[in-house]
Coordinates of C-alpha atoms in Angstrom, one line a residue:
Chain U
M270 CA -43.0 0.1 102.4
I271 CA -42.3 3.5 100.8
I272 CA -44.9 4.3 98.2
S273 CA -42.8 6.9 96.3
D274 CA -40.2 4.2 95.7
I275 CA -42.6 2.1 93.7
L276 CA -43.6 4.9 91.4
R277 CA -41.9 6.3 88.3
L278 CA -42.5 9.7 86.7
E279 CA -43.5 8.1 83.4
G280 CA -46.0 6.0 85.3
I281 CA -48.0 9.0 86.4
E282 CA -50.6 10.7 84.3
V283 CA -52.5 13.7 85.5
D284 CA -55.0 13.8 82.6
L285 CA -56.4 10.4 81.8
K286 CA -58.2 10.3 78.5
S287 CA -60.5 7.2 79.2
Q288 CA -64.1 7.6 79.9
T289 CA -65.1 4.0 80.7
K290 CA -64.0 1.6 83.4
E291 CA -62.6 -0.8 80.8
D292 CA -60.6 1.9 79.0
V293 CA -59.2 3.3 82.1
L294 CA -57.9 -0.1 83.2
I295 CA -56.2 -0.5 79.9
E296 CA -54.8 3.0 80.0
L297 CA -53.3 2.4 83.5
V298 CA -51.6 -0.8 82.4
D299 CA -50.3 1.0 79.3
L300 CA -48.9 3.7 81.7
L301 CA -46.8 1.1 83.5
E302 CA -45.6 -0.2 80.2
Q303 CA -44.7 3.3 79.0
A304 CA -42.7 3.7 82.3
K305 CA -40.7 0.5 81.3
M306 CA -41.9 -1.2 84.5
L307 CA -43.2 -4.3 82.6
D308 CA -41.2 -6.9 80.8
E309 CA -43.1 -9.4 78.6
N310 CA -45.9 -9.8 81.1
K311 CA -48.2 -7.0 80.1
E312 CA -51.0 -9.3 79.0
I313 CA -50.8 -11.3 82.2
I314 CA -51.0 -8.2 84.3
R315 CA -53.9 -6.7 82.3
N316 CA -55.8 -10.0 82.6
A317 CA -55.2 -10.2 86.4
I318 CA -56.4 -6.6 86.8
F319 CA -59.6 -7.3 84.9
E320 CA -60.2 -10.6 86.7
R321 CA -59.8 -8.9 90.1
E322 CA -62.3 -6.2 89.0
K323 CA -64.9 -8.9 88.2
L324 CA -64.9 -9.9 91.9
S325 CA -66.0 -6.5 93.1
S326 CA -65.0 -2.9 92.1
T327 CA -61.8 -1.6 93.5
G328 CA -63.4 1.8 93.4
I329 CA -63.6 2.3 97.1
C330 CA -65.1 5.7 97.8
D331 CA -64.7 9.5 97.7
G332 CA -63.3 9.3 94.1
L333 CA -60.5 6.9 95.0
A334 CA -59.9 3.6 93.1
I335 CA -57.1 1.1 93.7
P336 CA -57.1 -1.4 90.9
H337 CA -54.7 -4.1 92.0
A338 CA -53.6 -7.7 91.4
K339 CA -51.0 -10.2 92.5
V340 CA -49.1 -11.9 89.6
S341 CA -46.2 -14.3 89.5
G342 CA -43.1 -13.5 87.6
I343 CA -42.5 -9.9 88.7
K344 CA -39.7 -9.0 91.0
S345 CA -41.1 -6.2 93.1
I346 CA -44.2 -4.1 93.7
L347 CA -45.1 -1.7 90.9
G348 CA -47.4 1.3 91.2
G349 CA -48.8 3.9 88.9
I350 CA -51.1 6.9 89.3
G351 CA -53.7 8.3 86.9
I352 CA -56.0 11.2 87.5
S353 CA -59.2 11.8 85.6
K354 CA -60.5 15.4 85.9
Q355 CA -64.1 14.7 85.0
G356 CA -64.2 11.3 86.8
I357 CA -65.2 7.9 85.5
D358 CA -68.0 5.6 86.5
F359 CA -66.0 2.8 88.1
Q360 CA -69.0 1.2 90.0
A361 CA -67.5 2.5 93.2
L362 CA -69.1 1.3 96.4
D363 CA -70.4 4.8 97.2
K364 CA -71.7 5.2 93.6
K365 CA -69.6 8.4 93.2
V366 CA -67.4 8.7 90.1
S367 CA -63.7 7.8 90.6
K368 CA -61.1 10.4 89.9
I369 CA -57.8 9.2 91.5
F370 CA -56.6 5.8 90.3
F371 CA -53.7 4.1 92.0
I372 CA -52.7 0.9 90.1
L373 CA -50.8 -1.6 92.2
I374 CA -49.2 -4.9 91.0
S375 CA -47.5 -7.2 93.5
P376 CA -45.5 -10.4 93.2
K377 CA -47.8 -13.3 94.0
E378 CA -45.6 -14.4 97.0
D379 CA -45.2 -11.0 98.6
H380 CA -48.4 -10.9 100.6
G381 CA -47.2 -8.7 103.4
N382 CA -45.9 -5.8 101.3
H383 CA -49.0 -5.8 99.1
V384 CA -51.3 -5.3 102.2
K385 CA -48.9 -2.7 103.6
A386 CA -48.9 -0.8 100.3
L387 CA -52.7 -0.8 100.2
A388 CA -52.9 0.5 103.7
K389 CA -50.4 3.2 103.1
I390 CA -52.1 4.5 99.9
T391 CA -55.5 4.8 101.7
K392 CA -53.8 6.6 104.6
I393 CA -52.1 9.1 102.2
L394 CA -55.5 9.9 100.5
K395 CA -57.8 9.8 103.4
E396 CA -58.1 13.6 103.9
E397 CA -60.4 15.3 101.4
S398 CA -58.0 18.3 101.3
W399 CA -55.1 16.1 100.4
R400 CA -57.1 14.4 97.6
E401 CA -58.0 17.9 96.3
E402 CA -54.4 18.9 96.5
L403 CA -53.4 15.8 94.4
M404 CA -56.1 16.5 91.9
R405 CA -54.6 20.0 91.4
C406 CA -51.1 18.8 90.6
P407 CA -50.2 20.1 87.1
G408 CA -47.8 17.3 86.2
P409 CA -46.2 13.9 87.2
Q410 CA -43.3 15.6 89.1
E411 CA -45.7 17.5 91.4
V412 CA -47.7 14.2 92.0
L413 CA -44.5 12.4 93.0
D414 CA -43.5 15.3 95.2
F415 CA -46.9 15.3 96.8
I416 CA -46.7 11.6 97.7
K417 CA -43.1 12.0 99.1
D418 CA -44.2 15.0 101.2
K419 CA -47.3 13.3 102.6
E420 CA -45.4 10.1 103.3
K421 CA -42.9 12.1 105.4
N422 CA -45.8 13.6 107.4
L423 CA -47.2 10.1 108.1
V424 CA -43.9 9.0 109.7
Chain X
M174 CA -87.5 8.5 101.8
K175 CA -91.1 7.9 100.7
I176 CA -92.0 4.2 100.7
I177 CA -95.3 2.6 99.8
I178 CA -95.9 -0.9 101.3
I179 CA -98.7 -3.0 99.7
G180 CA -100.0 -5.6 102.0
A181 CA -100.5 -5.2 105.8
G182 CA -100.0 -8.9 106.6
D183 CA -97.2 -10.1 108.8
V184 CA -94.5 -9.3 106.3
G185 CA -95.8 -5.8 105.4
F186 CA -96.5 -4.9 109.0
Q187 CA -93.1 -5.8 110.2
I188 CA -91.4 -3.9 107.4
A189 CA -93.5 -0.9 108.0
E190 CA -92.6 -1.1 111.7
R191 CA -88.9 -1.1 111.0
L192 CA -89.0 1.6 108.4
V193 CA -91.1 4.0 110.6
H194 CA -88.5 3.4 113.3
E195 CA -85.8 4.6 110.8
E196 CA -87.8 7.7 110.2
H197 CA -89.0 7.1 106.6
D198 CA -92.3 8.3 105.3
V199 CA -94.4 5.2 105.0
V200 CA -97.8 4.6 103.3
V201 CA -99.4 1.2 103.9
V202 CA -102.0 -0.1 101.4
D203 CA -104.3 -3.1 102.1
R204 CA -107.8 -4.0 100.9
D205 CA -108.8 -5.3 104.3
P206 CA -110.1 -2.4 106.4
Q207 CA -109.5 -4.4 109.6
K208 CA -105.8 -4.8 108.9
I209 CA -105.6 -1.1 108.0
L210 CA -107.2 -0.3 111.2
E211 CA -104.6 -2.3 113.2
V212 CA -101.8 -0.6 111.3
S213 CA -103.1 2.9 111.9
R214 CA -103.6 2.1 115.6
S215 CA -100.1 1.0 116.2
L216 CA -97.9 2.8 113.7
D217 CA -97.4 6.4 112.6
V218 CA -98.1 5.9 108.9
L219 CA -100.5 7.0 106.2
T220 CA -102.9 4.3 105.3
V221 CA -105.0 3.6 102.2
I222 CA -107.7 1.0 101.9
G223 CA -107.8 -0.7 98.5
Q224 CA -106.1 -3.0 96.0
G225 CA -102.5 -2.5 95.3
G226 CA -103.1 -3.1 91.6
D227 CA -105.7 -0.3 91.4
Y228 CA -104.5 2.9 89.7
N229 CA -106.7 5.2 91.9
V230 CA -105.6 3.5 95.1
L231 CA -101.9 4.0 94.2
T232 CA -102.6 7.6 93.3
K233 CA -104.1 8.2 96.7
A234 CA -101.0 6.7 98.2
N235 CA -99.0 9.4 96.4
I236 CA -97.2 7.1 94.0
T237 CA -96.0 10.0 91.9
D238 CA -93.4 10.9 94.5
C239 CA -92.6 7.5 95.8
D240 CA -89.0 6.3 96.1
I241 CA -89.6 2.7 96.8
L242 CA -92.6 0.5 96.3
I243 CA -92.7 -2.8 98.3
A244 CA -95.3 -5.2 97.2
A245 CA -95.7 -7.8 100.0
T246 CA -99.2 -9.2 99.8
D247 CA -99.8 -13.0 99.8
V248 CA -100.9 -12.9 96.2
D249 CA -98.0 -13.0 93.7
E250 CA -100.0 -11.6 90.8
S251 CA -101.1 -8.6 92.8
N252 CA -97.5 -7.9 93.7
M253 CA -96.4 -8.2 90.2
I254 CA -99.1 -5.9 88.9
A255 CA -98.4 -3.3 91.6
C256 CA -94.7 -3.2 90.4
F257 CA -95.8 -3.0 86.8
I258 CA -98.0 0.1 87.6
A259 CA -95.2 1.6 89.7
K260 CA -92.9 1.2 86.7
K261 CA -95.3 3.4 84.6
F262 CA -95.0 6.1 87.4
N263 CA -91.2 5.8 87.2
V264 CA -90.9 4.7 90.8
P265 CA -87.1 4.2 91.1
S266 CA -87.1 1.1 93.1
K267 CA -89.7 -1.7 93.1
I268 CA -89.5 -4.8 95.3
A269 CA -91.9 -7.7 95.0
R270 CA -92.5 -10.7 97.2
V271 CA -93.2 -13.6 94.9
R272 CA -93.8 -17.0 96.3
N273 CA -95.0 -19.3 93.6
Y274 CA -92.4 -21.9 92.6
F275 CA -93.0 -21.4 88.8
Y276 CA -92.3 -17.7 89.0
S277 CA -89.0 -18.3 90.8
S278 CA -85.5 -18.5 89.3
N279 CA -85.7 -22.3 89.6
G280 CA -89.1 -22.5 87.9
D281 CA -89.8 -22.9 84.2
N282 CA -91.7 -19.7 83.7
H283 CA -89.0 -17.3 84.6
E284 CA -87.9 -17.0 81.0
L285 CA -91.4 -16.0 80.0
F286 CA -91.6 -13.1 82.4
T287 CA -88.4 -11.5 83.2
K288 CA -88.2 -9.2 86.2
E289 CA -87.4 -6.3 83.9
E290 CA -90.5 -6.8 81.8
L291 CA -92.6 -6.7 84.9
G292 CA -90.8 -3.7 86.3
I293 CA -89.6 -5.5 89.3
D294 CA -86.1 -4.5 90.5
V295 CA -85.8 -7.0 93.3
L296 CA -87.9 -10.2 93.4
I297 CA -87.9 -11.8 96.8
N298 CA -89.0 -15.4 97.0
P299 CA -89.4 -16.3 100.7
E300 CA -89.2 -20.0 100.1
E301 CA -86.0 -19.6 98.1
V302 CA -84.5 -17.5 100.8
A303 CA -85.5 -20.2 103.4
T304 CA -84.1 -22.9 101.2
N305 CA -80.8 -21.2 101.0
Q306 CA -80.8 -21.0 104.8
I307 CA -81.6 -24.7 105.1
I308 CA -78.8 -25.7 102.8
K309 CA -76.3 -23.7 104.8
L310 CA -77.6 -25.3 108.0
I311 CA -77.3 -28.9 106.8
H312 CA -73.6 -28.3 106.0
S313 CA -73.0 -26.9 109.5
P314 CA -74.4 -29.7 111.7
A315 CA -73.9 -28.0 115.1
A316 CA -75.0 -24.5 114.2
F317 CA -78.5 -23.3 114.8
E318 CA -77.9 -20.3 112.5
V319 CA -75.6 -19.6 109.6
V320 CA -75.4 -16.2 108.0
D321 CA -72.8 -15.5 105.4
F322 CA -71.3 -12.6 103.5
P323 CA -70.1 -14.5 100.5
E324 CA -68.6 -11.5 98.8
E325 CA -66.5 -10.9 101.8
N326 CA -65.6 -14.5 102.5
L327 CA -67.0 -14.2 106.1
V328 CA -69.5 -16.2 108.0
I329 CA -71.4 -15.7 111.2
K330 CA -72.5 -18.9 113.0
G331 CA -74.7 -19.4 116.0
Y332 CA -73.8 -22.3 118.3
R333 CA -75.3 -23.7 121.5
V334 CA -72.9 -24.0 124.4
T335 CA -73.2 -27.4 126.1
D336 CA -71.5 -28.8 129.2
G337 CA -69.2 -31.1 127.3
L338 CA -67.4 -28.3 125.4
E339 CA -63.8 -27.6 126.3
I340 CA -64.4 -23.9 126.1
A341 CA -67.5 -23.8 128.4
H342 CA -66.7 -22.0 131.7
C343 CA -63.5 -20.7 130.2
P344 CA -63.1 -16.9 130.3
I345 CA -63.2 -15.5 126.8
K346 CA -60.0 -13.6 127.2
N347 CA -58.2 -17.0 127.8
F348 CA -59.3 -18.2 124.4
A349 CA -56.1 -16.7 123.1
V350 CA -54.3 -19.9 124.3
Y351 CA -56.1 -21.8 121.6
D352 CA -54.3 -21.1 118.3
D353 CA -57.3 -22.3 116.4
L354 CA -59.5 -19.7 117.9
K355 CA -57.3 -16.7 117.3
Q356 CA -59.1 -15.9 114.1
M357 CA -62.5 -16.0 115.6
L358 CA -64.5 -13.3 117.4
I359 CA -67.4 -13.9 119.8
I360 CA -69.9 -11.2 118.9
A361 CA -72.8 -12.0 121.1
I362 CA -74.0 -14.4 123.8
I363 CA -77.7 -15.0 124.3
R364 CA -78.2 -16.0 128.0
E365 CA -81.8 -16.7 129.0
D366 CA -83.5 -13.9 127.2
E367 CA -80.8 -11.4 127.3
M368 CA -78.3 -10.7 124.6
I369 CA -74.8 -9.8 125.9
I370 CA -72.1 -8.3 123.7
P371 CA -69.0 -9.6 125.4
K372 CA -66.2 -7.4 123.9
G373 CA -63.6 -9.9 124.9
E374 CA -64.8 -10.2 128.5
G375 CA -67.0 -12.7 130.3
V376 CA -67.4 -16.4 130.1
L377 CA -69.4 -18.9 128.1
L378 CA -71.8 -21.0 130.1
P379 CA -73.7 -24.1 129.2
G380 CA -77.1 -23.2 127.9
D381 CA -75.8 -20.0 126.2
K382 CA -76.3 -19.5 122.6
V383 CA -73.3 -17.8 121.0
Y384 CA -72.7 -16.0 117.7
V385 CA -69.1 -16.1 116.3
V386 CA -67.6 -14.6 113.2
A387 CA -64.6 -15.8 111.2
K388 CA -63.3 -16.2 107.7
T389 CA -65.1 -19.0 105.9
E390 CA -62.0 -21.3 105.7
D391 CA -61.1 -20.7 109.4
F392 CA -64.3 -22.5 110.5
N393 CA -62.6 -25.8 109.7
K394 CA -60.5 -25.2 112.8
I395 CA -63.1 -23.5 114.9
S396 CA -66.1 -25.8 114.5
P397 CA -64.6 -28.8 116.4
Y398 CA -64.6 -26.6 119.6
F399 CA -68.4 -26.5 119.2
H400 CA -68.5 -30.2 118.6
E401 CA -69.1 -29.7 114.9
S402 CA -67.6 -32.3 112.7
Y403 CA -67.8 -32.0 109.0
K404 CA -69.1 -35.4 108.3
P405 CA -70.8 -35.2 104.9
V406 CA -74.5 -35.4 104.7
H407 CA -75.7 -38.6 102.9
R408 CA -79.3 -39.1 103.8
V409 CA -82.1 -36.6 104.4
F410 CA -85.8 -36.7 105.1
I411 CA -88.0 -33.8 104.0
V412 CA -91.5 -33.6 105.6
G413 CA -94.3 -32.1 103.4
V414 CA -94.7 -31.4 99.8
A415 CA -94.4 -27.6 99.7
N416 CA -92.6 -24.9 97.7
I417 CA -89.5 -25.3 99.9
T418 CA -89.5 -29.0 99.2
R419 CA -89.4 -28.3 95.5
H420 CA -86.5 -25.9 95.9
L421 CA -84.6 -28.3 98.1
C422 CA -85.2 -31.3 95.8
K423 CA -84.0 -29.2 92.8
Y424 CA -80.8 -28.7 94.8
F425 CA -80.5 -32.4 96.0
E426 CA -81.6 -34.0 92.7
D427 CA -78.2 -33.9 91.1
S428 CA -76.1 -34.4 94.3
D429 CA -75.1 -37.6 95.9
I430 CA -77.4 -36.9 98.8
H431 CA -80.3 -39.4 99.1
V432 CA -83.6 -37.7 99.8
K433 CA -86.9 -39.1 101.0
V434 CA -90.0 -36.8 101.0
I435 CA -92.6 -37.8 103.5
E436 CA -96.2 -36.6 102.8
S437 CA -99.5 -37.8 104.2
D438 CA -101.6 -36.6 101.3
R439 CA -101.6 -39.3 98.6
N440 CA -102.5 -36.9 95.7
K441 CA -99.7 -34.6 96.6
C442 CA -97.3 -37.6 96.6
L443 CA -98.4 -38.6 93.1
S444 CA -98.0 -35.2 91.5
F445 CA -94.7 -34.6 93.3
S446 CA -93.2 -37.9 92.1
Q447 CA -94.1 -36.9 88.6
E448 CA -92.3 -33.6 89.0
F449 CA -89.1 -35.2 90.5
H450 CA -88.4 -38.6 89.1
K451 CA -85.2 -39.1 91.0
I452 CA -86.6 -38.4 94.5
D453 CA -88.2 -41.0 96.7
V454 CA -91.6 -40.0 97.9
V455 CA -93.2 -41.9 100.8
N456 CA -96.9 -41.7 101.5
C457 CA -97.2 -41.8 105.3
S458 CA -97.9 -39.5 108.2
P459 CA -94.8 -37.6 109.4
T460 CA -95.8 -38.3 113.0
D461 CA -96.0 -42.0 112.5
K462 CA -92.9 -43.2 114.3
E463 CA -93.0 -46.8 113.1
A464 CA -93.4 -45.8 109.5
L465 CA -90.5 -43.3 109.7
M466 CA -88.4 -46.1 111.3
D467 CA -89.3 -48.4 108.5
E468 CA -88.0 -45.8 106.0
G469 CA -84.7 -45.6 107.8
L470 CA -85.1 -42.7 110.2
E471 CA -82.1 -43.9 112.3
K472 CA -79.7 -43.7 109.5
I473 CA -80.4 -40.1 108.3
D474 CA -78.1 -37.1 108.8
A475 CA -80.8 -34.4 108.6
F476 CA -84.5 -34.1 109.1
I477 CA -86.2 -31.1 107.5
A478 CA -89.8 -30.5 108.3
V479 CA -91.3 -27.8 106.0
S480 CA -94.9 -28.8 105.6
D481 CA -97.6 -26.1 106.0
D482 CA -98.7 -27.7 109.2
E483 CA -96.4 -26.2 111.9
E484 CA -97.5 -28.5 114.6
K485 CA -96.7 -31.5 112.5
N486 CA -93.3 -30.0 111.8
I487 CA -92.6 -29.7 115.5
L488 CA -93.9 -33.1 116.4
S489 CA -92.1 -35.0 113.7
S490 CA -88.8 -33.1 114.5
M491 CA -89.2 -34.2 118.1
I492 CA -89.6 -37.8 117.0
A493 CA -86.5 -37.5 114.8
K494 CA -84.4 -36.0 117.6
K495 CA -85.4 -38.8 119.9
Q496 CA -83.9 -41.2 117.3
K497 CA -80.7 -39.1 117.6
V498 CA -80.9 -37.5 114.2
Q499 CA -77.9 -35.1 114.1
K500 CA -79.8 -32.1 112.7
T501 CA -83.5 -31.3 112.8
I502 CA -84.8 -28.2 111.0
A503 CA -88.4 -27.1 111.2
K504 CA -90.3 -24.4 109.4
I505 CA -92.2 -22.4 112.1
Q506 CA -93.7 -19.0 111.4
N507 CA -95.7 -18.7 114.6
N508 CA -93.5 -16.7 117.0
D509 CA -95.3 -18.2 120.0
Y510 CA -93.4 -21.4 119.5
L511 CA -90.0 -19.9 119.1
P512 CA -88.9 -19.8 122.8
F513 CA -89.6 -23.6 123.2
T514 CA -88.0 -24.9 120.0
S515 CA -84.7 -26.0 121.5
T516 CA -86.2 -27.8 124.4
M517 CA -88.5 -29.5 121.9
G518 CA -85.5 -30.9 120.1
I519 CA -85.4 -28.6 117.1
D520 CA -81.9 -27.6 116.2
A521 CA -82.8 -24.8 113.8
V522 CA -85.9 -22.9 113.0
I523 CA -86.7 -21.6 109.5
N524 CA -89.1 -18.7 109.3
P525 CA -89.7 -17.6 105.7
K526 CA -91.7 -14.6 106.7
L527 CA -89.0 -13.2 108.9
A528 CA -86.4 -14.0 106.3
T529 CA -88.4 -12.1 103.7
V530 CA -88.5 -9.0 106.0
G531 CA -84.7 -9.2 106.3
E532 CA -84.2 -9.6 102.6
I533 CA -86.5 -6.6 101.8
L534 CA -84.9 -4.4 104.4
K535 CA -81.5 -5.1 102.8
Y536 CA -82.6 -3.2 99.7
V537 CA -84.1 -0.3 101.5
R538 CA -81.1 0.8 103.5
L539 CA -79.3 3.7 101.9
G540 CA -76.2 5.8 102.1
N541 CA -73.1 3.9 103.2
V542 CA -74.9 0.8 104.2
L543 CA -73.8 -2.0 101.9
S544 CA -75.8 -4.9 103.2
V545 CA -77.8 -6.0 106.2
V546 CA -78.7 -9.4 107.6
T547 CA -81.1 -10.0 110.3
L548 CA -80.2 -12.8 112.7
G549 CA -83.3 -14.9 112.8
E550 CA -84.0 -15.9 116.4
S551 CA -82.8 -12.6 117.9
D552 CA -83.8 -9.7 115.7
A553 CA -80.2 -8.5 115.9
E554 CA -78.6 -7.3 112.7
A555 CA -75.2 -7.5 111.1
I556 CA -74.9 -4.3 109.0
E557 CA -72.1 -3.7 106.5
Y558 CA -70.9 -0.1 106.3
L559 CA -68.5 1.6 103.9
I560 CA -66.0 3.9 105.7
T561 CA -65.8 7.0 103.6
G562 CA -63.6 10.1 104.0
Q563 CA -66.5 11.7 106.0
S564 CA -66.2 9.1 108.8
K565 CA -65.0 10.5 112.1
W566 CA -63.4 7.2 113.2
I567 CA -60.5 6.8 110.7
D568 CA -57.1 6.0 112.2
I569 CA -58.4 5.7 115.8
P570 CA -57.7 2.4 117.6
L571 CA -61.1 0.7 118.1
K572 CA -60.5 0.4 121.8
D573 CA -60.4 4.2 122.1
I574 CA -63.7 4.7 120.2
D575 CA -66.7 5.2 122.4
F576 CA -69.2 3.0 120.5
P577 CA -72.9 3.1 121.4
D578 CA -74.2 0.3 123.6
G579 CA -75.3 -2.9 122.0
C580 CA -73.0 -3.0 119.1
L581 CA -69.6 -4.4 118.1
V582 CA -67.4 -4.0 115.0
S583 CA -67.2 -7.7 114.0
A584 CA -65.0 -7.6 110.9
I585 CA -63.1 -5.2 108.8
I586 CA -62.7 -5.8 105.1
R587 CA -59.8 -3.9 103.5
L588 CA -60.0 -4.4 99.7
D589 CA -59.3 -8.1 99.6
E590 CA -58.3 -8.7 103.2
Q591 CA -60.6 -9.7 106.0
I592 CA -59.5 -8.6 109.4
I593 CA -61.1 -10.0 112.6
P594 CA -60.5 -6.8 114.6
R595 CA -58.9 -6.4 118.0
G596 CA -58.6 -3.3 120.1
N597 CA -55.6 -1.9 118.4
D598 CA -56.9 -2.1 114.9
T599 CA -58.0 1.1 113.1
L600 CA -60.4 1.9 110.4
Q601 CA -59.2 3.3 107.0
I602 CA -61.0 5.1 104.2
G603 CA -62.5 2.5 101.8
D604 CA -62.8 -0.2 104.5
R605 CA -66.0 -2.1 104.7
I606 CA -67.0 -3.1 108.3
I607 CA -69.5 -5.5 109.6
V608 CA -71.2 -4.2 112.7
F609 CA -73.2 -6.5 114.9
A610 CA -76.1 -4.6 116.6
R611 CA -78.6 -5.7 119.1
P612 CA -82.2 -4.5 118.4
D613 CA -81.8 -1.7 120.8
G614 CA -78.6 -0.6 119.2
I615 CA -79.5 -0.6 115.5
E616 CA -80.8 3.0 115.4
K617 CA -77.8 4.3 117.4
V618 CA -75.3 2.4 115.2
G619 CA -77.0 3.9 112.1
K620 CA -76.3 7.4 113.4
F621 CA -72.8 6.5 114.5
F622 CA -71.5 5.2 111.2
G623 CA -74.2 6.6 108.8

């Protein structure tokens, strides 16, 4: 599972406009659409993301949130990254605001890769200095380069 | 943190004891000078004599810089008023013990007074907590204790090891040959009075009590190894008309479970049958074996004795067990009886006071503690922590971490996945972990993961 392979430049936003949890989830799904990663299934995906969020927040801690869902009808795992400079109250478990959003959509059947992707994302972003480095990226290209670079380090 | 506890009875005292141990600043308020004297003799806390609903008393207890107010007296109304006053002083967190059935979420009054109006952030109803425990126990016939983490889809069950079990005398590390048990972890063994945390070593012996953790759905495969069969419950006796009886009957009323309530006081029988039309109420002594037999004692699946008379609860449960009732549950709050319950034929003990202490402590823990449950008979705890970026233990295989004595990482929850951990598993940022800790390990575990 290579994270940089499931991202597209157009699916990365370093300055999210949203200020609420609801808005940011919509903005992230829009981002995937804008990157032409979605076919006709945008509604389904957005609903799945909202449904998952109802169970418990995917805002884990230290400013990191991983909204995710499994849906049928998509061929491969899709990912997008959004960064909010001021942070958004995402009801994270540690009650801190969330700043780095990694949205992850997996085919319903592909359980194994979904879990591997989740594990890889948290590994890439576990160091505070790395999260700060990501926050400082001026544009999507730098974000993608950062992910590629860190992934190499992990191997 | 600064915590005011109102009420120095059993519940208030035990909470104070635990919180002092965790180095909080505790003030205990009670109107009974004798109780206050006992508290100040045995605990390092500030004490104030007076009513919890009295402005001057609360001022003396420094309510202006209080972080949490816990109102745990026996009187519901006093607890509610204390929270109401605390709200005026902007105390951030107010917890009230409220017992009366009609104030509870099942009662009819709860729409009249909402918690918010009264300034109560957390309302704990001991009988409701106890009822939930009873319901879980009836659905797990062989378990003496069931504790669940519903949001995480994980359950901890306590079972007794008997001679007939296939896994008795079998080394724990050989459990791997049973495919059905691969997803289960033995977290503790209580042998005589000692609690052992086996960490994959050792053996289960008849007479042991054992705590195991697994995903909720995996218990279907695991429970037969502890002689637990999921035969549905059809018939239940409840002894005593009490608040727990009301909560239980509310639950059973619309199910296909047939309930008979046994009560020796005729007036109580009459008023109860007016309250619950669909429930059979029998006016007889719960210790009258012949009468119980006439009502069909041999055919029931569970016997629940929750009257206010603990000795009657014990005696009637013994009678039921003699008639081979599969599951006997008794409400016992007197700790002196606890060591003898299993020899007396009581499968599970319900202690509303202890359950209340556990529930209240759950809300007092801070930082990266997400939840806490106290395991009833043992005082051990299962504590759920969030692993943040500050944790020192990320990416290190569990077998290489030098954990404090008396604790065990029992489960890891990674976003939506539950992992029953083995030595090679590692912790990641954002993981939630459930750590089982013996009473002597709780403080050390707090420092280790906190």
